[in-house]
């Protein structure tokens, strides 16, 4: 029997069966209108391959809900996608991040990651103080971005949805970092790519740290969920545990387990699969700029999920990052590029 051609990739055939690809895939610009989410702008990606991704323009250009064929796979907190003008990172002893932490992606940085600290500035010769306070995961996680553009590009052999945003993190007399972020999702697939460029657009050298806080929840994270990390060596853990063991039932309220992996090779790969929903998620990222992977296991009732976090350093403090030569300092015009690819897929648990 002759193999049936993949007509979805034939522009002539596609042009004969639909008048517009918007019927099957779209990038739609909306504004949320109620509660603490009121006013948050979102670009909704919907692909014919079953991927739904809500790009939260006013929350750092991150991703809120992520779903495959109607199944939400991202982790969500009770407070919703809180508008940034209701948040202050400096509150709660520098842990205001936790009042907005929510959704599939929270980008941490651009000048600090991990716990709150007070530290000496790298180079700010005109600043009245040579010290600065850095809240949990930095100050820009929930900053609104400028929407450069979005849409569906079907003038190509592989049509795709796209969205591009930009924001600048700065403080007068302390420097400025600009993030430009590009999303792309093939309209017939179930994947999404992130391409980031961070540039020092100020006149002083600026410290730069980056951590992509990807948050995965039920039903992708469920009892029996499996996790694999290719070409990674565990180098630290918060307490004794097996970071890649199958996920347990929700346990009594307990501290989260955290581990850090040093990654080998030019590209890292991590995969999460669940028989509960018959779905999986694959992450690939460039280790040239993201050489470490931090893994957060949340197993408490009501706080149940996985945080998969590619990052620039294994250091737990800014001083340690400098001591081990892992504090990136960007001079004027200096830049760093980041690449992360995420693929969602279905699998048949009976084949195991």
PDB file of C-alpha atoms in Angstrom, residues 6-303:
ATOM      1  CA  UNK A   6       1.668  14.402   4.483  1.00  0.00           C
ATOM      2  CA  UNK A   7      -0.743  16.870   2.887  1.00  0.00           C
ATOM      3  CA  UNK A   8      -0.451  19.240   5.844  1.00  0.00           C
ATOM      4  CA  UNK A   9       2.939  20.301   4.488  1.00  0.00           C
ATOM      5  CA  UNK A  10       1.749  20.850   0.935  1.00  0.00           C
ATOM      6  CA  UNK A  11       0.928  24.576   0.508  1.00  0.00           C
ATOM      7  CA  UNK A  12      -1.056  23.948  -2.690  1.00  0.00           C
ATOM      8  CA  UNK A  13      -3.234  21.321  -0.997  1.00  0.00           C
ATOM      9  CA  UNK A  14      -3.725  23.454   2.102  1.00  0.00           C
ATOM     10  CA  UNK A  15      -4.737  26.432  -0.011  1.00  0.00           C
ATOM     11  CA  UNK A  16      -7.477  24.316  -1.574  1.00  0.00           C
ATOM     12  CA  UNK A  17      -9.096  23.136   1.681  1.00  0.00           C
ATOM     13  CA  UNK A  18      -9.149  26.270   3.835  1.00  0.00           C
ATOM     14  CA  UNK A  19      -9.443  29.959   3.187  1.00  0.00           C
ATOM     15  CA  UNK A  20      -7.273  30.958   6.142  1.00  0.00           C
ATOM     16  CA  UNK A  21      -4.935  29.076   8.513  1.00  0.00           C
ATOM     17  CA  UNK A  22      -6.442  31.148  11.356  1.00  0.00           C
ATOM     18  CA  UNK A  23      -9.164  28.511  11.534  1.00  0.00           C
ATOM     19  CA  UNK A  24      -6.592  25.973  12.748  1.00  0.00           C
ATOM     20  CA  UNK A  25      -3.870  28.055  14.398  1.00  0.00           C
ATOM     21  CA  UNK A  26      -3.723  31.610  15.675  1.00  0.00           C
ATOM     22  CA  UNK A  27      -1.861  34.187  17.740  1.00  0.00           C
ATOM     23  CA  UNK A  28      -4.535  36.329  19.391  1.00  0.00           C
ATOM     24  CA  UNK A  29      -3.947  39.469  21.472  1.00  0.00           C
ATOM     25  CA  UNK A  30      -6.307  39.769  24.469  1.00  0.00           C
ATOM     26  CA  UNK A  31      -6.502  41.587  27.801  1.00  0.00           C
ATOM     27  CA  UNK A  32      -7.643  39.824  30.980  1.00  0.00           C
ATOM     28  CA  UNK A  33     -10.505  41.636  32.636  1.00  0.00           C
ATOM     29  CA  UNK A  34     -11.244  40.459  36.161  1.00  0.00           C
ATOM     30  CA  UNK A  35      -9.785  40.080  39.647  1.00  0.00           C
ATOM     31  CA  UNK A  36      -6.052  40.405  40.279  1.00  0.00           C
ATOM     32  CA  UNK A  37      -5.425  39.539  36.609  1.00  0.00           C
ATOM     33  CA  UNK A  38      -7.324  42.594  35.394  1.00  0.00           C
ATOM     34  CA  UNK A  39      -5.427  44.507  32.725  1.00  0.00           C
ATOM     35  CA  UNK A  40      -2.790  41.852  32.009  1.00  0.00           C
ATOM     36  CA  UNK A  41      -2.147  41.623  28.259  1.00  0.00           C
ATOM     37  CA  UNK A  42      -1.751  38.153  26.771  1.00  0.00           C
ATOM     38  CA  UNK A  43      -0.901  36.735  23.346  1.00  0.00           C
ATOM     39  CA  UNK A  44      -2.655  33.378  23.026  1.00  0.00           C
ATOM     40  CA  UNK A  45      -0.920  30.762  20.865  1.00  0.00           C
ATOM     41  CA  UNK A  46      -3.171  27.993  19.556  1.00  0.00           C
ATOM     42  CA  UNK A  47      -1.656  25.460  17.139  1.00  0.00           C
ATOM     43  CA  UNK A  48      -3.315  22.773  15.019  1.00  0.00           C
ATOM     44  CA  UNK A  49      -1.014  20.287  16.760  1.00  0.00           C
ATOM     45  CA  UNK A  50      -2.828  20.838  20.063  1.00  0.00           C
ATOM     46  CA  UNK A  51      -0.492  23.289  21.824  1.00  0.00           C
ATOM     47  CA  UNK A  52      -1.999  26.194  23.788  1.00  0.00           C
ATOM     48  CA  UNK A  53       0.395  28.764  25.270  1.00  0.00           C
ATOM     49  CA  UNK A  54      -0.534  32.065  26.911  1.00  0.00           C
ATOM     50  CA  UNK A  55       2.321  34.566  26.617  1.00  0.00           C
ATOM     51  CA  UNK A  56       1.854  37.075  29.435  1.00  0.00           C
ATOM     52  CA  UNK A  57       3.085  40.354  27.943  1.00  0.00           C
ATOM     53  CA  UNK A  58       2.725  42.216  31.248  1.00  0.00           C
ATOM     54  CA  UNK A  59       4.446  39.529  33.326  1.00  0.00           C
ATOM     55  CA  UNK A  60       7.958  39.587  31.884  1.00  0.00           C
ATOM     56  CA  UNK A  61       6.882  38.134  28.535  1.00  0.00           C
ATOM     57  CA  UNK A  62       6.658  34.726  30.234  1.00  0.00           C
ATOM     58  CA  UNK A  63       4.172  31.873  29.728  1.00  0.00           C
ATOM     59  CA  UNK A  64       1.084  31.440  31.913  1.00  0.00           C
ATOM     60  CA  UNK A  65      -1.043  28.464  30.906  1.00  0.00           C
ATOM     61  CA  UNK A  66       0.534  25.743  28.765  1.00  0.00           C
ATOM     62  CA  UNK A  67      -1.663  22.904  27.526  1.00  0.00           C
ATOM     63  CA  UNK A  68      -1.736  19.991  25.083  1.00  0.00           C
ATOM     64  CA  UNK A  69      -5.050  18.990  23.509  1.00  0.00           C
ATOM     65  CA  UNK A  70      -6.963  20.787  26.244  1.00  0.00           C
ATOM     66  CA  UNK A  71      -4.952  19.309  29.151  1.00  0.00           C
ATOM     67  CA  UNK A  72      -3.285  21.990  31.267  1.00  0.00           C
ATOM     68  CA  UNK A  73       0.268  20.849  32.044  1.00  0.00           C
ATOM     69  CA  UNK A  74       1.596  24.016  33.718  1.00  0.00           C
ATOM     70  CA  UNK A  75       1.605  24.539  37.497  1.00  0.00           C
ATOM     71  CA  UNK A  76      -0.668  27.241  38.929  1.00  0.00           C
ATOM     72  CA  UNK A  77      -0.977  28.939  42.330  1.00  0.00           C
ATOM     73  CA  UNK A  78      -4.272  30.100  43.889  1.00  0.00           C
ATOM     74  CA  UNK A  79      -3.449  33.798  43.402  1.00  0.00           C
ATOM     75  CA  UNK A  80      -3.668  33.572  39.600  1.00  0.00           C
ATOM     76  CA  UNK A  81      -1.620  35.561  37.075  1.00  0.00           C
ATOM     77  CA  UNK A  82      -1.473  38.617  39.328  1.00  0.00           C
ATOM     78  CA  UNK A  83      -0.932  41.949  37.567  1.00  0.00           C
ATOM     79  CA  UNK A  84       2.578  43.348  38.133  1.00  0.00           C
ATOM     80  CA  UNK A  85       1.266  46.666  39.471  1.00  0.00           C
ATOM     81  CA  UNK A  86      -0.087  44.702  42.456  1.00  0.00           C
ATOM     82  CA  UNK A  87       3.349  43.244  43.253  1.00  0.00           C
ATOM     83  CA  UNK A  88       6.503  44.524  44.935  1.00  0.00           C
ATOM     84  CA  UNK A  89       9.526  42.219  44.861  1.00  0.00           C
ATOM     85  CA  UNK A  90      11.026  44.003  47.901  1.00  0.00           C
ATOM     86  CA  UNK A  91       8.080  43.129  50.176  1.00  0.00           C
ATOM     87  CA  UNK A  92       8.046  40.206  52.614  1.00  0.00           C
ATOM     88  CA  UNK A  93      11.748  40.500  53.382  1.00  0.00           C
ATOM     89  CA  UNK A  94      12.657  40.487  49.704  1.00  0.00           C
ATOM     90  CA  UNK A  95      10.408  37.528  48.888  1.00  0.00           C
ATOM     91  CA  UNK A  96       7.580  39.386  47.159  1.00  0.00           C
ATOM     92  CA  UNK A  97       8.237  37.101  44.166  1.00  0.00           C
ATOM     93  CA  UNK A  98       6.217  34.404  45.933  1.00  0.00           C
ATOM     94  CA  UNK A  99       3.027  36.526  45.800  1.00  0.00           C
ATOM     95  CA  UNK A 100       3.146  36.465  41.998  1.00  0.00           C
ATOM     96  CA  UNK A 101       4.936  33.180  41.253  1.00  0.00           C
ATOM     97  CA  UNK A 102       2.617  31.275  38.928  1.00  0.00           C
ATOM     98  CA  UNK A 103       2.283  29.631  35.514  1.00  0.00           C
ATOM     99  CA  UNK A 104       4.584  27.674  33.255  1.00  0.00           C
ATOM    100  CA  UNK A 105       7.496  30.119  33.020  1.00  0.00           C
ATOM    101  CA  UNK A 106       8.779  32.778  35.408  1.00  0.00           C
ATOM    102  CA  UNK A 107      12.070  34.217  34.120  1.00  0.00           C
ATOM    103  CA  UNK A 108      14.411  35.046  37.015  1.00  0.00           C
ATOM    104  CA  UNK A 109      17.098  37.724  36.668  1.00  0.00           C
ATOM    105  CA  UNK A 110      18.292  39.734  34.881  1.00  0.00           C
ATOM    106  CA  UNK A 111      20.856  40.787  37.475  1.00  0.00           C
ATOM    107  CA  UNK A 112      20.117  38.310  40.292  1.00  0.00           C
ATOM    108  CA  UNK A 113      18.735  34.805  40.962  1.00  0.00           C
ATOM    109  CA  UNK A 114      17.961  32.771  44.078  1.00  0.00           C
ATOM    110  CA  UNK A 115      17.686  34.118  47.637  1.00  0.00           C
ATOM    111  CA  UNK A 116      17.499  37.809  48.679  1.00  0.00           C
ATOM    112  CA  UNK A 117      20.881  39.480  49.233  1.00  0.00           C
ATOM    113  CA  UNK A 118      22.578  42.788  49.847  1.00  0.00           C
ATOM    114  CA  UNK A 119      25.695  43.077  47.728  1.00  0.00           C
ATOM    115  CA  UNK A 120      28.318  45.469  46.383  1.00  0.00           C
ATOM    116  CA  UNK A 121      27.693  46.786  42.882  1.00  0.00           C
ATOM    117  CA  UNK A 122      30.040  45.539  40.175  1.00  0.00           C
ATOM    118  CA  UNK A 123      30.649  48.960  38.639  1.00  0.00           C
ATOM    119  CA  UNK A 124      28.521  52.046  39.220  1.00  0.00           C
ATOM    120  CA  UNK A 125      30.979  54.912  39.645  1.00  0.00           C
ATOM    121  CA  UNK A 126      28.319  57.650  39.780  1.00  0.00           C
ATOM    122  CA  UNK A 127      26.009  55.876  42.226  1.00  0.00           C
ATOM    123  CA  UNK A 128      25.694  57.497  45.678  1.00  0.00           C
ATOM    124  CA  UNK A 129      25.972  54.010  47.225  1.00  0.00           C
ATOM    125  CA  UNK A 130      28.134  51.077  46.230  1.00  0.00           C
ATOM    126  CA  UNK A 131      25.597  48.563  47.571  1.00  0.00           C
ATOM    127  CA  UNK A 132      22.251  47.267  46.344  1.00  0.00           C
ATOM    128  CA  UNK A 133      19.462  45.034  47.615  1.00  0.00           C
ATOM    129  CA  UNK A 134      18.558  42.075  45.426  1.00  0.00           C
ATOM    130  CA  UNK A 135      15.182  40.413  46.170  1.00  0.00           C
ATOM    131  CA  UNK A 136      14.390  36.755  45.565  1.00  0.00           C
ATOM    132  CA  UNK A 137      15.065  35.948  41.881  1.00  0.00           C
ATOM    133  CA  UNK A 138      15.670  39.594  40.959  1.00  0.00           C
ATOM    134  CA  UNK A 139      13.387  42.536  40.318  1.00  0.00           C
ATOM    135  CA  UNK A 140      12.174  42.021  36.772  1.00  0.00           C
ATOM    136  CA  UNK A 141      10.273  38.719  36.805  1.00  0.00           C
ATOM    137  CA  UNK A 142       6.900  40.444  36.549  1.00  0.00           C
ATOM    138  CA  UNK A 143       7.830  43.659  34.719  1.00  0.00           C
ATOM    139  CA  UNK A 144       5.530  44.574  31.805  1.00  0.00           C
ATOM    140  CA  UNK A 145       7.184  44.265  28.410  1.00  0.00           C
ATOM    141  CA  UNK A 146       6.794  46.169  25.173  1.00  0.00           C
ATOM    142  CA  UNK A 147       5.032  44.088  22.530  1.00  0.00           C
ATOM    143  CA  UNK A 148       7.101  44.378  19.353  1.00  0.00           C
ATOM    144  CA  UNK A 149       4.794  42.168  17.315  1.00  0.00           C
ATOM    145  CA  UNK A 150       2.961  38.865  16.948  1.00  0.00           C
ATOM    146  CA  UNK A 151       1.131  36.866  14.296  1.00  0.00           C
ATOM    147  CA  UNK A 152       1.022  33.874  12.000  1.00  0.00           C
ATOM    148  CA  UNK A 153       3.602  33.568   9.246  1.00  0.00           C
ATOM    149  CA  UNK A 154       2.328  31.284   6.485  1.00  0.00           C
ATOM    150  CA  UNK A 155       4.643  32.661   3.795  1.00  0.00           C
ATOM    151  CA  UNK A 156       7.068  29.788   4.388  1.00  0.00           C
ATOM    152  CA  UNK A 157       7.294  26.034   3.878  1.00  0.00           C
ATOM    153  CA  UNK A 158       6.848  25.543   7.644  1.00  0.00           C
ATOM    154  CA  UNK A 159       4.215  28.088   8.844  1.00  0.00           C
ATOM    155  CA  UNK A 160       4.574  29.254  12.442  1.00  0.00           C
ATOM    156  CA  UNK A 161       3.139  31.513  15.118  1.00  0.00           C
ATOM    157  CA  UNK A 162       5.462  34.169  16.498  1.00  0.00           C
ATOM    158  CA  UNK A 163       5.635  36.784  19.207  1.00  0.00           C
ATOM    159  CA  UNK A 164       8.417  39.217  20.127  1.00  0.00           C
ATOM    160  CA  UNK A 165       8.707  41.351  23.265  1.00  0.00           C
ATOM    161  CA  UNK A 166      11.260  43.663  24.854  1.00  0.00           C
ATOM    162  CA  UNK A 167      11.897  45.130  28.279  1.00  0.00           C
ATOM    163  CA  UNK A 168      14.673  47.094  29.957  1.00  0.00           C
ATOM    164  CA  UNK A 169      15.743  46.534  33.545  1.00  0.00           C
ATOM    165  CA  UNK A 170      17.493  49.620  34.862  1.00  0.00           C
ATOM    166  CA  UNK A 171      18.082  51.932  37.778  1.00  0.00           C
ATOM    167  CA  UNK A 172      19.554  55.381  37.331  1.00  0.00           C
ATOM    168  CA  UNK A 173      23.286  55.457  38.141  1.00  0.00           C
ATOM    169  CA  UNK A 174      23.353  51.634  38.256  1.00  0.00           C
ATOM    170  CA  UNK A 175      23.208  50.478  34.653  1.00  0.00           C
ATOM    171  CA  UNK A 176      20.664  48.939  32.282  1.00  0.00           C
ATOM    172  CA  UNK A 177      20.025  45.530  30.734  1.00  0.00           C
ATOM    173  CA  UNK A 178      17.688  44.950  27.781  1.00  0.00           C
ATOM    174  CA  UNK A 179      15.954  41.641  27.121  1.00  0.00           C
ATOM    175  CA  UNK A 180      14.593  40.862  23.667  1.00  0.00           C
ATOM    176  CA  UNK A 181      12.589  37.651  23.522  1.00  0.00           C
ATOM    177  CA  UNK A 182      11.232  35.767  20.506  1.00  0.00           C
ATOM    178  CA  UNK A 183       8.713  32.914  20.647  1.00  0.00           C
ATOM    179  CA  UNK A 184       8.010  30.607  17.704  1.00  0.00           C
ATOM    180  CA  UNK A 185       5.573  27.667  17.435  1.00  0.00           C
ATOM    181  CA  UNK A 186       5.029  25.599  14.236  1.00  0.00           C
ATOM    182  CA  UNK A 187       1.312  25.735  13.430  1.00  0.00           C
ATOM    183  CA  UNK A 188       1.042  21.983  12.778  1.00  0.00           C
ATOM    184  CA  UNK A 189       3.162  20.984  15.762  1.00  0.00           C
ATOM    185  CA  UNK A 190       3.066  20.972  19.561  1.00  0.00           C
ATOM    186  CA  UNK A 191       6.350  22.710  20.326  1.00  0.00           C
ATOM    187  CA  UNK A 192       7.460  26.219  21.222  1.00  0.00           C
ATOM    188  CA  UNK A 193      10.903  27.813  21.141  1.00  0.00           C
ATOM    189  CA  UNK A 194      12.320  30.714  23.156  1.00  0.00           C
ATOM    190  CA  UNK A 195      15.222  32.835  21.911  1.00  0.00           C
ATOM    191  CA  UNK A 196      16.494  35.508  24.284  1.00  0.00           C
ATOM    192  CA  UNK A 197      19.126  38.187  23.886  1.00  0.00           C
ATOM    193  CA  UNK A 198      20.330  40.204  26.894  1.00  0.00           C
ATOM    194  CA  UNK A 199      22.363  43.346  26.142  1.00  0.00           C
ATOM    195  CA  UNK A 200      23.955  45.918  28.438  1.00  0.00           C
ATOM    196  CA  UNK A 201      22.519  49.150  27.028  1.00  0.00           C
ATOM    197  CA  UNK A 202      23.834  51.309  29.879  1.00  0.00           C
ATOM    198  CA  UNK A 203      27.232  52.916  30.502  1.00  0.00           C
ATOM    199  CA  UNK A 204      28.324  50.907  33.558  1.00  0.00           C
ATOM    200  CA  UNK A 205      29.234  47.240  33.768  1.00  0.00           C
ATOM    201  CA  UNK A 206      26.368  45.181  35.195  1.00  0.00           C
ATOM    202  CA  UNK A 207      26.198  41.763  36.806  1.00  0.00           C
ATOM    203  CA  UNK A 208      23.950  39.336  34.926  1.00  0.00           C
ATOM    204  CA  UNK A 209      22.348  36.112  36.112  1.00  0.00           C
ATOM    205  CA  UNK A 210      19.565  34.088  34.506  1.00  0.00           C
ATOM    206  CA  UNK A 211      17.280  31.257  35.615  1.00  0.00           C
ATOM    207  CA  UNK A 212      14.294  29.929  33.644  1.00  0.00           C
ATOM    208  CA  UNK A 213      11.748  28.731  36.231  1.00  0.00           C
ATOM    209  CA  UNK A 214       9.626  26.228  34.256  1.00  0.00           C
ATOM    210  CA  UNK A 215       6.778  24.917  36.410  1.00  0.00           C
ATOM    211  CA  UNK A 216       4.961  21.680  35.570  1.00  0.00           C
ATOM    212  CA  UNK A 217       1.914  20.406  37.437  1.00  0.00           C
ATOM    213  CA  UNK A 218      -0.840  17.817  37.480  1.00  0.00           C
ATOM    214  CA  UNK A 219      -1.713  15.747  35.449  1.00  0.00           C
ATOM    215  CA  UNK A 220       1.760  15.705  33.871  1.00  0.00           C
ATOM    216  CA  UNK A 221       3.142  15.565  37.417  1.00  0.00           C
ATOM    217  CA  UNK A 222       1.295  12.760  39.187  1.00  0.00           C
ATOM    218  CA  UNK A 223       2.168   9.651  41.201  1.00  0.00           C
ATOM    219  CA  UNK A 224       4.511   7.618  38.992  1.00  0.00           C
ATOM    220  CA  UNK A 225       5.661  10.521  36.803  1.00  0.00           C
ATOM    221  CA  UNK A 226       9.146   9.852  35.405  1.00  0.00           C
ATOM    222  CA  UNK A 227      11.954  12.349  34.856  1.00  0.00           C
ATOM    223  CA  UNK A 228      15.188  11.900  32.910  1.00  0.00           C
ATOM    224  CA  UNK A 229      18.132  14.268  32.534  1.00  0.00           C
ATOM    225  CA  UNK A 230      20.621  13.424  29.794  1.00  0.00           C
ATOM    226  CA  UNK A 231      24.328  14.223  30.206  1.00  0.00           C
ATOM    227  CA  UNK A 232      23.927  15.720  33.654  1.00  0.00           C
ATOM    228  CA  UNK A 233      25.862  15.089  36.876  1.00  0.00           C
ATOM    229  CA  UNK A 234      24.293  15.914  40.226  1.00  0.00           C
ATOM    230  CA  UNK A 235      26.606  18.239  42.190  1.00  0.00           C
ATOM    231  CA  UNK A 236      24.416  19.534  45.036  1.00  0.00           C
ATOM    232  CA  UNK A 237      21.193  18.773  46.892  1.00  0.00           C
ATOM    233  CA  UNK A 238      19.329  20.509  49.692  1.00  0.00           C
ATOM    234  CA  UNK A 239      19.006  17.248  51.634  1.00  0.00           C
ATOM    235  CA  UNK A 240      19.318  13.499  50.903  1.00  0.00           C
ATOM    236  CA  UNK A 241      16.845  12.429  48.189  1.00  0.00           C
ATOM    237  CA  UNK A 242      16.781  10.899  44.700  1.00  0.00           C
ATOM    238  CA  UNK A 243      15.979  13.846  42.402  1.00  0.00           C
ATOM    239  CA  UNK A 244      14.941  11.741  39.401  1.00  0.00           C
ATOM    240  CA  UNK A 245      12.975   9.023  41.190  1.00  0.00           C
ATOM    241  CA  UNK A 246       9.347   8.471  40.168  1.00  0.00           C
ATOM    242  CA  UNK A 247       7.050  11.055  41.717  1.00  0.00           C
ATOM    243  CA  UNK A 248       5.286   9.973  44.927  1.00  0.00           C
ATOM    244  CA  UNK A 249       1.773  10.510  46.189  1.00  0.00           C
ATOM    245  CA  UNK A 250       1.295  13.947  47.802  1.00  0.00           C
ATOM    246  CA  UNK A 251       3.053  13.722  51.178  1.00  0.00           C
ATOM    247  CA  UNK A 252       2.547  15.601  54.424  1.00  0.00           C
ATOM    248  CA  UNK A 253       3.470  19.296  54.299  1.00  0.00           C
ATOM    249  CA  UNK A 254       7.243  19.345  53.988  1.00  0.00           C
ATOM    250  CA  UNK A 255      10.125  21.402  52.656  1.00  0.00           C
ATOM    251  CA  UNK A 256      10.736  21.209  48.915  1.00  0.00           C
ATOM    252  CA  UNK A 257      13.674  19.148  47.647  1.00  0.00           C
ATOM    253  CA  UNK A 258      16.186  20.996  45.465  1.00  0.00           C
ATOM    254  CA  UNK A 259      19.144  19.651  43.480  1.00  0.00           C
ATOM    255  CA  UNK A 260      21.596  21.066  40.936  1.00  0.00           C
ATOM    256  CA  UNK A 261      23.073  19.267  37.925  1.00  0.00           C
ATOM    257  CA  UNK A 262      26.194  20.189  35.935  1.00  0.00           C
ATOM    258  CA  UNK A 263      25.425  19.629  32.255  1.00  0.00           C
ATOM    259  CA  UNK A 264      27.732  18.129  29.639  1.00  0.00           C
ATOM    260  CA  UNK A 265      27.756  18.521  25.872  1.00  0.00           C
ATOM    261  CA  UNK A 266      26.542  21.463  23.817  1.00  0.00           C
ATOM    262  CA  UNK A 267      22.810  20.756  24.274  1.00  0.00           C
ATOM    263  CA  UNK A 268      21.041  19.484  27.376  1.00  0.00           C
ATOM    264  CA  UNK A 269      17.861  17.437  27.331  1.00  0.00           C
ATOM    265  CA  UNK A 270      15.323  16.736  30.078  1.00  0.00           C
ATOM    266  CA  UNK A 271      12.108  14.748  29.646  1.00  0.00           C
ATOM    267  CA  UNK A 272       9.054  14.398  31.902  1.00  0.00           C
ATOM    268  CA  UNK A 273       6.465  11.684  31.154  1.00  0.00           C
ATOM    269  CA  UNK A 274       3.248  10.685  32.893  1.00  0.00           C
ATOM    270  CA  UNK A 275       0.962   7.699  32.421  1.00  0.00           C
ATOM    271  CA  UNK A 276      -1.745   9.631  34.291  1.00  0.00           C
ATOM    272  CA  UNK A 277      -2.402  11.872  31.302  1.00  0.00           C
ATOM    273  CA  UNK A 278      -0.530   9.948  28.588  1.00  0.00           C
ATOM    274  CA  UNK A 279       1.561  13.056  27.947  1.00  0.00           C
ATOM    275  CA  UNK A 280       5.161  14.123  28.082  1.00  0.00           C
ATOM    276  CA  UNK A 281       7.287  17.249  27.858  1.00  0.00           C
ATOM    277  CA  UNK A 282      10.802  17.551  26.477  1.00  0.00           C
ATOM    278  CA  UNK A 283      13.202  20.433  27.160  1.00  0.00           C
ATOM    279  CA  UNK A 284      16.333  21.195  25.170  1.00  0.00           C
ATOM    280  CA  UNK A 285      18.626  24.137  25.872  1.00  0.00           C
ATOM    281  CA  UNK A 286      22.053  25.456  24.984  1.00  0.00           C
ATOM    282  CA  UNK A 287      24.608  24.700  27.717  1.00  0.00           C
ATOM    283  CA  UNK A 288      27.071  27.330  26.495  1.00  0.00           C
ATOM    284  CA  UNK A 289      25.072  29.950  28.413  1.00  0.00           C
ATOM    285  CA  UNK A 290      22.939  27.664  30.630  1.00  0.00           C
ATOM    286  CA  UNK A 291      25.483  25.142  31.989  1.00  0.00           C
ATOM    287  CA  UNK A 292      23.434  24.092  35.030  1.00  0.00           C
ATOM    288  CA  UNK A 293      19.981  22.681  35.738  1.00  0.00           C
ATOM    289  CA  UNK A 294      18.302  23.240  39.096  1.00  0.00           C
ATOM    290  CA  UNK A 295      15.506  20.812  39.897  1.00  0.00           C
ATOM    291  CA  UNK A 296      12.714  21.597  42.374  1.00  0.00           C
ATOM    292  CA  UNK A 297      10.498  18.753  43.600  1.00  0.00           C
ATOM    293  CA  UNK A 298       7.302  19.893  45.325  1.00  0.00           C
ATOM    294  CA  UNK A 299       5.473  16.940  46.895  1.00  0.00           C
ATOM    295  CA  UNK A 300       3.180  18.544  49.493  1.00  0.00           C
ATOM    296  CA  UNK A 301      -0.634  18.580  49.249  1.00  0.00           C
ATOM    297  CA  UNK A 302      -1.589  21.768  47.390  1.00  0.00           C
ATOM    298  CA  UNK A 303       2.038  22.403  46.443  1.00  0.00           C
TER     299      UNK A 303
END
